[in-house]
mmCIF file of C-alpha atoms in Angstrom:
data_model
loop_
_atom_site.group_PDB
_atom_site.id
_atom_site.type_symbol
_atom_site.label_atom_id
_atom_site.label_comp_id
_atom_site.label_asym_id
_atom_site.label_seq_id
_atom_site.Cartn_x
_atom_site.Cartn_y
_atom_site.Cartn_z
ATOM 1 C CA MET N 1 36.023 19.596 -8.662
ATOM 2 C CA ALA N 2 38.347 21.905 -11.089
ATOM 3 C CA ASP N 3 42.014 21.429 -11.232
ATOM 4 C CA TRP N 4 42.694 25.119 -10.272
ATOM 5 C CA GLU N 5 40.430 25.153 -7.347
ATOM 6 C CA THR N 6 41.640 22.431 -5.697
ATOM 7 C CA ILE N 7 45.667 23.637 -6.183
ATOM 8 C CA ILE N 8 43.977 27.060 -4.618
ATOM 9 C CA PHE N 9 42.302 25.287 -1.747
ATOM 10 C CA THR N 10 45.185 23.416 -0.662
ATOM 11 C CA VAL N 11 48.043 25.805 -1.421
ATOM 12 C CA LEU N 12 45.699 28.039 0.908
ATOM 13 C CA ASN N 13 45.165 25.430 3.934
ATOM 14 C CA SER N 14 48.904 24.347 3.628
ATOM 15 C CA ALA N 15 49.925 28.236 4.190
ATOM 16 C CA SER N 16 47.730 28.073 6.789
ATOM 17 C CA ILE N 17 48.619 24.706 8.478
ATOM 18 C CA ILE N 18 52.542 25.584 8.446
ATOM 19 C CA VAL N 19 51.963 29.467 9.964
ATOM 20 C CA GLY N 20 49.235 28.758 12.176
ATOM 21 C CA SER N 21 50.706 25.540 14.192
ATOM 22 C CA CYS N 22 54.134 27.290 14.496
ATOM 23 C CA ALA N 23 52.700 30.545 15.265
ATOM 24 C CA ASN N 24 50.374 28.889 17.921
ATOM 25 C CA LEU N 25 53.023 26.511 19.507
ATOM 26 C CA LEU N 26 55.146 29.562 19.729
ATOM 27 C CA ILE N 27 52.726 31.389 22.096
ATOM 28 C CA ILE N 28 51.797 28.166 23.767
ATOM 29 C CA VAL N 29 55.265 26.904 24.218
ATOM 30 C CA SER N 30 56.793 30.208 25.362
ATOM 31 C CA PHE N 31 53.801 31.062 27.850
ATOM 32 C CA PHE N 32 54.695 28.007 29.825
ATOM 33 C CA VAL N 33 58.684 27.722 29.591
ATOM 34 C CA ILE N 34 58.938 31.608 30.223
ATOM 35 C CA ASN N 35 56.067 32.873 32.362
ATOM 36 C CA SER N 36 56.480 33.353 36.116
ATOM 37 C CA THR N 37 53.500 34.917 36.536
ATOM 38 C CA ARG N 38 50.022 33.522 35.028
ATOM 39 C CA GLU N 39 47.397 36.404 34.524
ATOM 40 C CA PRO N 40 43.665 34.598 34.497
ATOM 41 C CA THR N 41 42.822 36.612 30.825
ATOM 42 C CA GLU N 42 46.325 35.204 29.453
ATOM 43 C CA LEU N 43 45.657 31.541 30.410
ATOM 44 C CA PHE N 44 42.266 31.770 28.707
ATOM 45 C CA LEU N 45 43.907 33.015 25.438
ATOM 46 C CA VAL N 46 46.567 30.454 25.872
ATOM 47 C CA SER N 47 43.770 27.559 25.879
ATOM 48 C CA LEU N 48 42.164 29.292 22.754
ATOM 49 C CA SER N 49 45.970 29.278 20.822
ATOM 50 C CA VAL N 50 45.373 25.249 21.829
ATOM 51 C CA ALA N 51 42.542 24.585 20.052
ATOM 52 C CA ASP N 52 43.475 27.056 17.200
ATOM 53 C CA PHE N 53 46.356 24.939 17.064
ATOM 54 C CA LEU N 54 45.170 21.589 16.964
ATOM 55 C CA VAL N 55 42.779 22.956 14.257
ATOM 56 C CA CYS N 56 45.635 23.774 12.177
ATOM 57 C CA ALA N 57 47.535 20.909 12.977
ATOM 58 C CA VAL N 58 44.553 17.964 12.864
ATOM 59 C CA TYR N 59 41.798 19.401 11.118
ATOM 60 C CA GLN N 60 43.078 21.750 8.219
ATOM 61 C CA PRO N 61 44.831 18.486 6.812
ATOM 62 C CA LEU N 62 41.709 16.700 7.115
ATOM 63 C CA LEU N 63 40.148 19.347 5.030
ATOM 64 C CA ILE N 64 42.484 18.929 2.371
ATOM 65 C CA ILE N 65 42.146 15.337 2.414
ATOM 66 C CA CYS N 66 38.458 15.911 2.042
ATOM 67 C CA PHE N 67 38.788 18.388 -0.836
ATOM 68 C CA ASN N 68 40.758 16.172 -2.799
ATOM 69 C CA ASN N 69 39.294 13.264 -2.478
ATOM 70 C CA PRO N 70 35.372 14.023 -1.539
ATOM 71 C CA ASP N 71 35.091 10.200 -1.633
ATOM 72 C CA GLN N 72 36.628 9.587 1.492
ATOM 73 C CA LEU N 73 33.301 11.274 3.039
ATOM 74 C CA PHE N 74 32.009 7.168 2.445
ATOM 75 C CA ASN N 75 34.673 6.167 4.695
ATOM 76 C CA GLN N 76 32.785 6.400 7.871
ATOM 77 C CA LEU N 77 36.159 6.207 10.256
ATOM 78 C CA TYR N 78 37.350 9.151 8.422
ATOM 79 C CA ARG N 79 33.874 11.185 8.300
ATOM 80 C CA SER N 80 33.530 10.845 12.085
ATOM 81 C CA THR N 81 36.725 12.224 13.003
ATOM 82 C CA MET N 82 36.412 15.078 10.676
ATOM 83 C CA LEU N 83 33.201 15.679 12.238
ATOM 84 C CA PHE N 84 34.301 15.115 15.736
ATOM 85 C CA PHE N 85 37.473 17.537 15.616
ATOM 86 C CA GLY N 86 35.611 20.171 13.531
ATOM 87 C CA PHE N 87 32.377 20.425 16.145
ATOM 88 C CA SER N 88 34.548 19.964 19.063
ATOM 89 C CA LEU N 89 37.194 22.620 18.425
ATOM 90 C CA MET N 90 34.655 25.319 16.916
ATOM 91 C CA THR N 91 32.984 24.613 20.333
ATOM 92 C CA ALA N 92 35.989 24.929 21.843
ATOM 93 C CA SER N 93 36.554 28.596 20.219
ATOM 94 C CA MET N 94 33.421 29.990 20.970
ATOM 95 C CA ASN N 95 33.959 28.516 25.003
ATOM 96 C CA GLY N 96 36.838 29.882 25.268
ATOM 97 C CA LEU N 97 35.764 33.317 24.170
ATOM 98 C CA LEU N 98 33.063 33.261 26.684
ATOM 99 C CA ALA N 99 35.167 32.303 28.943
ATOM 100 C CA VAL N 100 37.427 35.060 28.341
ATOM 101 C CA ASN N 101 34.816 37.535 28.199
ATOM 102 C CA PHE N 102 33.369 36.582 31.498
ATOM 103 C CA ASP N 103 36.708 37.154 32.673
ATOM 104 C CA ARG N 104 36.516 40.582 31.618
ATOM 105 C CA PHE N 105 33.270 41.083 32.835
ATOM 106 C CA VAL N 106 34.257 40.220 36.228
ATOM 107 C CA ALA N 107 37.077 42.560 35.947
ATOM 108 C CA ILE N 108 34.948 45.553 34.783
ATOM 109 C CA TYR N 109 31.530 45.278 36.883
ATOM 110 C CA LEU N 110 33.016 43.439 40.045
ATOM 111 C CA PRO N 111 36.987 44.478 40.433
ATOM 112 C CA TYR N 112 36.848 43.718 43.998
ATOM 113 C CA LYS N 113 35.756 40.299 43.752
ATOM 114 C CA TYR N 114 38.239 39.948 40.737
ATOM 115 C CA MET N 115 41.000 38.868 42.764
ATOM 116 C CA THR N 116 39.135 36.341 44.849
ATOM 117 C CA TRP N 117 37.163 34.790 41.909
ATOM 118 C CA ILE N 118 39.417 34.472 39.027
ATOM 119 C CA THR N 119 42.130 32.849 40.387
ATOM 120 C CA GLU N 120 44.760 30.354 38.656
ATOM 121 C CA VAL N 121 43.258 27.442 40.301
ATOM 122 C CA ASN N 122 39.298 29.071 39.301
ATOM 123 C CA THR N 123 40.826 29.615 35.855
ATOM 124 C CA ALA N 124 42.009 26.211 35.457
ATOM 125 C CA VAL N 125 38.830 24.740 36.479
ATOM 126 C CA LEU N 126 36.798 26.959 33.894
ATOM 127 C CA ILE N 127 39.460 26.126 30.932
ATOM 128 C CA SER N 128 38.780 22.230 32.033
ATOM 129 C CA ILE N 129 34.947 22.322 31.604
ATOM 130 C CA SER N 130 35.023 24.416 28.790
ATOM 131 C CA TRP N 131 37.135 21.619 26.992
ATOM 132 C CA ALA N 132 34.801 18.631 28.735
ATOM 133 C CA ILE N 133 31.599 20.683 27.002
ATOM 134 C CA SER N 134 33.175 20.753 23.822
ATOM 135 C CA ILE N 135 34.306 17.197 23.651
ATOM 136 C CA ALA N 136 31.305 16.029 24.891
ATOM 137 C CA ALA N 137 29.581 18.403 22.069
ATOM 138 C CA GLY N 138 31.520 16.780 19.546
ATOM 139 C CA ILE N 139 30.858 13.206 20.284
ATOM 140 C CA LEU N 140 27.261 14.201 20.596
ATOM 141 C CA ASN N 141 27.352 15.265 16.930
ATOM 142 C CA LEU N 142 28.000 12.303 15.828
ATOM 143 C CA SER N 143 24.946 10.727 16.999
ATOM 144 C CA SER N 144 22.426 9.368 14.654
ATOM 145 C CA ASN N 145 19.654 11.287 16.223
ATOM 146 C CA PRO N 146 18.736 14.091 14.246
ATOM 147 C CA ASP N 147 17.204 16.203 17.905
ATOM 148 C CA VAL N 148 20.374 15.443 19.933
ATOM 149 C CA LYS N 149 22.354 17.144 16.919
ATOM 150 C CA VAL N 150 19.830 20.017 16.662
ATOM 151 C CA ILE N 151 20.428 20.420 20.126
ATOM 152 C CA VAL N 152 24.377 20.434 20.137
ATOM 153 C CA ARG N 153 23.966 22.882 17.370
ATOM 154 C CA LEU N 154 21.519 25.602 18.886
ATOM 155 C CA TYR N 155 24.172 25.211 22.039
ATOM 156 C CA THR N 156 26.657 26.625 19.512
ATOM 157 C CA THR N 157 24.620 29.298 18.356
ATOM 158 C CA ILE N 158 23.359 30.480 21.338
ATOM 159 C CA ILE N 159 26.961 30.863 22.776
ATOM 160 C CA ILE N 160 27.930 32.975 19.742
ATOM 161 C CA ALA N 161 24.980 35.309 20.113
ATOM 162 C CA LEU N 162 25.521 35.701 24.041
ATOM 163 C CA VAL N 163 29.518 36.249 23.524
ATOM 164 C CA ALA N 164 28.929 39.320 21.015
ATOM 165 C CA ILE N 165 26.336 40.511 23.331
ATOM 166 C CA LEU N 166 28.729 40.090 26.624
ATOM 167 C CA TYR N 167 31.405 42.015 24.857
ATOM 168 C CA GLY N 168 29.127 44.762 23.787
ATOM 169 C CA VAL N 169 28.028 45.372 27.295
ATOM 170 C CA ILE N 170 31.455 45.040 28.765
ATOM 171 C CA TYR N 171 33.247 47.315 26.080
ATOM 172 C CA LYS N 172 30.322 49.713 26.831
ATOM 173 C CA GLU N 173 31.016 49.775 30.542
ATOM 174 C CA ALA N 174 34.551 49.902 30.069
ATOM 175 C CA ARG N 175 34.379 53.354 28.161
ATOM 176 C CA LYS N 176 31.705 54.837 30.712
ATOM 177 C CA GLN N 177 34.169 54.174 33.514
ATOM 178 C CA ALA N 178 37.384 55.139 31.952
ATOM 179 C CA ARG N 179 35.479 58.280 30.501
ATOM 180 C CA ARG N 180 34.505 58.875 34.432
ATOM 181 C CA ILE N 181 38.119 58.424 35.578
ATOM 182 C CA ILE N 182 39.615 61.121 33.419
ATOM 183 C CA ASP N 183 36.999 63.658 33.711
ATOM 184 C CA GLN N 184 37.626 63.337 37.385
ATOM 185 C CA SER N 185 41.514 63.355 37.123
ATOM 186 C CA MET N 186 41.432 66.162 34.109
ATOM 187 C CA ALA N 187 38.746 68.420 35.573
ATOM 188 C CA GLY N 188 39.113 71.989 33.543
ATOM 189 C CA ALA N 189 41.136 70.285 30.915
ATOM 190 C CA ARG N 190 40.232 71.178 27.388
ATOM 191 C CA VAL N 191 41.809 68.241 25.476
ATOM 192 C CA LEU N 192 41.033 64.899 26.570
ATOM 193 C CA PRO N 193 43.090 61.301 25.645
ATOM 194 C CA ASN N 194 42.280 59.656 22.412
ATOM 195 C CA ARG N 195 39.237 57.391 22.766
ATOM 196 C CA ARG N 196 40.988 54.411 21.764
ATOM 197 C CA TYR N 197 42.746 54.769 24.751
ATOM 198 C CA LEU N 198 39.701 54.860 26.800
ATOM 199 C CA THR N 199 39.616 51.409 27.789
ATOM 200 C CA ASP N 200 42.439 48.825 29.222
ATOM 201 C CA ARG N 201 44.732 47.099 26.489
ATOM 202 C CA ALA N 202 43.462 43.345 27.580
ATOM 203 C CA THR N 203 39.961 44.306 26.788
ATOM 204 C CA ARG N 204 40.724 45.733 23.114
ATOM 205 C CA GLY N 205 43.158 43.048 22.580
ATOM 206 C CA VAL N 206 39.981 40.310 23.464
ATOM 207 C CA GLY N 207 37.333 42.334 21.502
ATOM 208 C CA LEU N 208 39.890 42.523 18.491
ATOM 209 C CA VAL N 209 39.811 38.420 19.075
ATOM 210 C CA LEU N 210 36.353 38.461 18.970
ATOM 211 C CA LEU N 211 35.945 40.688 16.010
ATOM 212 C CA THR N 212 38.072 38.565 13.818
ATOM 213 C CA THR N 213 36.403 35.139 14.839
ATOM 214 C CA LEU N 214 32.968 36.212 14.132
ATOM 215 C CA LEU N 215 34.136 37.621 10.998
ATOM 216 C CA CYS N 216 35.985 34.106 10.194
ATOM 217 C CA TRP N 217 33.185 32.276 10.974
ATOM 218 C CA LEU N 218 30.104 34.192 9.578
ATOM 219 C CA PRO N 219 30.391 32.900 6.064
ATOM 220 C CA LEU N 220 29.739 29.140 8.158
ATOM 221 C CA ILE N 221 26.967 30.549 10.593
ATOM 222 C CA LEU N 222 24.910 31.716 7.026
ATOM 223 C CA THR N 223 25.781 28.716 5.421
ATOM 224 C CA PRO N 224 21.949 27.429 5.891
ATOM 225 C CA SER N 225 20.703 30.816 4.054
ATOM 226 C CA PHE N 226 22.465 29.645 0.457
ATOM 227 C CA LEU N 227 22.524 26.147 0.521
ATOM 228 C CA SER N 228 19.264 25.508 -0.747
ATOM 229 C CA LYS N 229 20.037 27.496 -3.735
ATOM 230 C CA LEU N 230 22.779 25.203 -5.203
ATOM 231 C CA LYS N 231 21.683 22.639 -7.068
ATOM 232 C CA THR N 232 24.612 19.902 -7.117
ATOM 233 C CA ASP N 233 25.920 17.987 -4.259
ATOM 234 C CA GLU N 234 29.343 18.691 -5.414
ATOM 235 C CA ASP N 235 28.644 22.431 -5.236
ATOM 236 C CA ILE N 236 27.234 21.992 -1.754
ATOM 237 C CA LEU N 237 30.680 20.259 -0.483
ATOM 238 C CA LYS N 238 32.482 22.839 -2.365
ATOM 239 C CA ALA N 239 30.269 25.712 -0.322
ATOM 240 C CA ILE N 240 30.536 24.020 2.890
ATOM 241 C CA LEU N 241 34.482 23.233 2.535
ATOM 242 C CA TRP N 242 35.156 26.998 1.793
ATOM 243 C CA CYS N 243 33.114 28.313 4.179
ATOM 244 C CA VAL N 244 34.784 25.887 6.970
ATOM 245 C CA ASN N 245 38.188 26.644 5.614
ATOM 246 C CA ALA N 246 37.223 30.779 5.991
ATOM 247 C CA GLY N 247 36.661 29.567 9.650
ATOM 248 C CA CYS N 248 40.103 27.905 9.736
ATOM 249 C CA VAL N 249 41.583 31.252 8.838
ATOM 250 C CA ASN N 250 40.935 32.881 12.358
ATOM 251 C CA SER N 251 42.958 29.921 14.066
ATOM 252 C CA CYS N 252 46.143 31.399 11.405
ATOM 253 C CA ILE N 253 45.447 35.394 12.792
ATOM 254 C CA ASN N 254 44.835 35.085 16.339
ATOM 255 C CA PRO N 255 48.455 34.401 17.466
ATOM 256 C CA PHE N 256 49.565 37.235 15.435
ATOM 257 C CA ILE N 257 46.841 39.328 17.659
ATOM 258 C CA TYR N 258 48.060 38.323 20.670
ATOM 259 C CA PHE N 259 51.609 39.236 19.731
ATOM 260 C CA TYR N 260 50.659 42.838 18.516
ATOM 261 C CA LYS N 261 48.243 43.338 21.335
ATOM 262 C CA PHE N 262 49.630 41.968 24.137
ATOM 263 C CA SER N 263 52.998 42.945 25.195
ATOM 264 C CA LYS N 264 53.901 39.812 27.766
ATOM 265 C CA PHE N 265 53.318 37.294 24.797
ATOM 266 C CA ARG N 266 55.909 39.284 22.846
ATOM 267 C CA ARG N 267 58.258 39.398 25.404
ATOM 268 C CA ASN N 268 57.702 35.619 26.042
ATOM 269 C CA VAL N 269 58.575 34.883 22.752
ATOM 270 C CA GLY N 270 61.360 37.211 22.343
ATOM 271 C CA LYS N 271 63.177 35.505 25.086
ATOM 272 C CA LEU N 272 62.176 32.104 23.987
ATOM 273 C CA PHE N 273 64.287 32.726 20.553
ATOM 274 C CA ARG N 274 66.973 33.965 22.539
ATOM 275 C CA MET N 275 67.110 30.878 24.899
ATOM 276 C CA ILE N 276 66.995 28.784 21.547
ATOM 277 C CA GLY N 277 69.814 30.921 20.366
ATOM 278 C CA ILE N 278 72.311 30.926 23.306
ATOM 279 C CA ASN N 279 71.700 26.713 23.565
ATOM 280 C CA VAL N 280 72.452 26.685 19.732
ATOM 281 C CA ARG N 281 75.497 28.443 20.077
ATOM 282 C CA GLY N 282 76.463 26.640 23.315
ATOM 283 C CA ARG N 283 76.647 23.628 21.078
ATOM 284 C CA LEU N 284 78.336 24.986 18.057
ATOM 285 C CA PRO N 285 82.407 24.489 18.199
ATOM 286 C CA ILE N 286 84.179 27.691 19.133
ATOM 287 C CA LYS N 287 87.203 28.894 17.218
ATOM 288 C CA ILE N 288 89.901 29.886 19.740
ATOM 289 C CA ASN N 289 92.514 32.046 18.132
ATOM 290 C CA LYS N 290 95.836 31.185 19.922
ATOM 291 C CA ASN N 291 97.690 34.327 18.804
ATOM 292 C CA ARG N 292 95.251 36.418 20.790
ATOM 293 C CA VAL N 293 96.606 37.579 24.076
ATOM 294 C CA ASN N 294 95.073 36.450 27.158
ATOM 295 C CA PRO N 295 94.107 39.876 29.660
ATOM 296 C CA MET N 296 94.486 37.637 32.539
ATOM 297 C CA SER N 297 97.796 37.236 32.187
ATOM 298 C CA GLN N 298 98.709 40.413 31.863
ATOM 299 C CA ASP N 299 100.516 42.484 34.101
ATOM 300 C CA PRO N 300 97.941 43.360 36.952
ATOM 301 C CA ASN N 301 99.412 47.140 36.713
ATOM 302 C CA PRO N 302 100.064 47.972 33.356
ATOM 303 C CA VAL N 303 102.216 50.804 32.161
ATOM 304 C CA GLU N 304 100.212 53.248 30.231
ATOM 305 C CA THR N 305 101.456 52.923 26.647
ATOM 306 C CA PRO N 306 100.289 53.310 23.304
ATOM 307 C CA ARG N 307 99.303 49.617 23.000
ATOM 308 C CA ARG N 308 97.388 49.585 25.812
ATOM 309 C CA GLY N 309 94.287 47.356 24.368
ATOM 310 C CA ALA N 310 96.800 45.479 22.264
ATOM 311 C CA TRP N 311 94.872 42.267 23.637
ATOM 312 C CA LEU N 312 91.743 43.138 21.976
ATOM 313 C CA VAL N 313 93.474 42.728 18.042
ATOM 314 C CA GLU N 314 95.741 40.326 16.915
ATOM 315 C CA GLU N 315 98.964 39.841 18.324
ATOM 316 C CA VAL N 316 101.619 40.939 15.456
ATOM 317 C CA PRO N 317 104.440 37.532 15.720
ATOM 318 C CA THR N 318 107.618 39.548 16.325
ATOM 319 C CA ALA N 319 110.705 38.429 13.870
#
């Protein structure tokens, strides 16, 4: 492979590893350390952040090694590790998107059942099932049986299509309900709110996550359509790695979408930084100025003088 291409690939992935790992880790840690109430939608998004963190911290370093040393693919342990993490984390992302869309579906179509169905315990069960399926898919993808691989990859393809269709249905119904509420509350008004405010912020945020995910994974989804036109094995490997790299970029973008679209994530990260700042300042030595007058040692009923706030400034020593 060309040196310039290797350098670009390494630099891009290294930047994504640093930024994506730190951003996703901030979302995860701040959510569990700061949060007192945990909404189901936020739990699903944090589960997605865990998958994104593993993509940045574990899978992308393997991609860099593979691009710089293609011969590593002949190493069975390395090849199996890369295939397992790649397919497991991709399936985890798609399962997470399906789960969060199911959450929005119940919230919009069955609002009276939402509080009883989508509880914190049920959400944890759904997330556990999602990760169990993802790990199983990664293991089955290592099978030497081609039929098993076809079934596993067909499952992922169906999930991708289902997520897109389900969100389209959810968004359409959410717009319809919001329009109905506005029409009832603003009967006779000529000016209606901006159309982008007709759906709740959570649904719009989930939609933005879904859109960026599908756009980033689109090159990998379309890979079979152009691989047959490539002549050498090296060109095929480069094309696959670049397409996979485009999908990994999504893991670096998602935490910034959470930060932008969900105020709770912003507050949590801000509080986490303040906690860290307080702890750091608490461990630093504090310099005490011995010439500063202690206000507690002054007369409790001081006489009004021009030097009333003298203790706020340095005391001038008298001759």
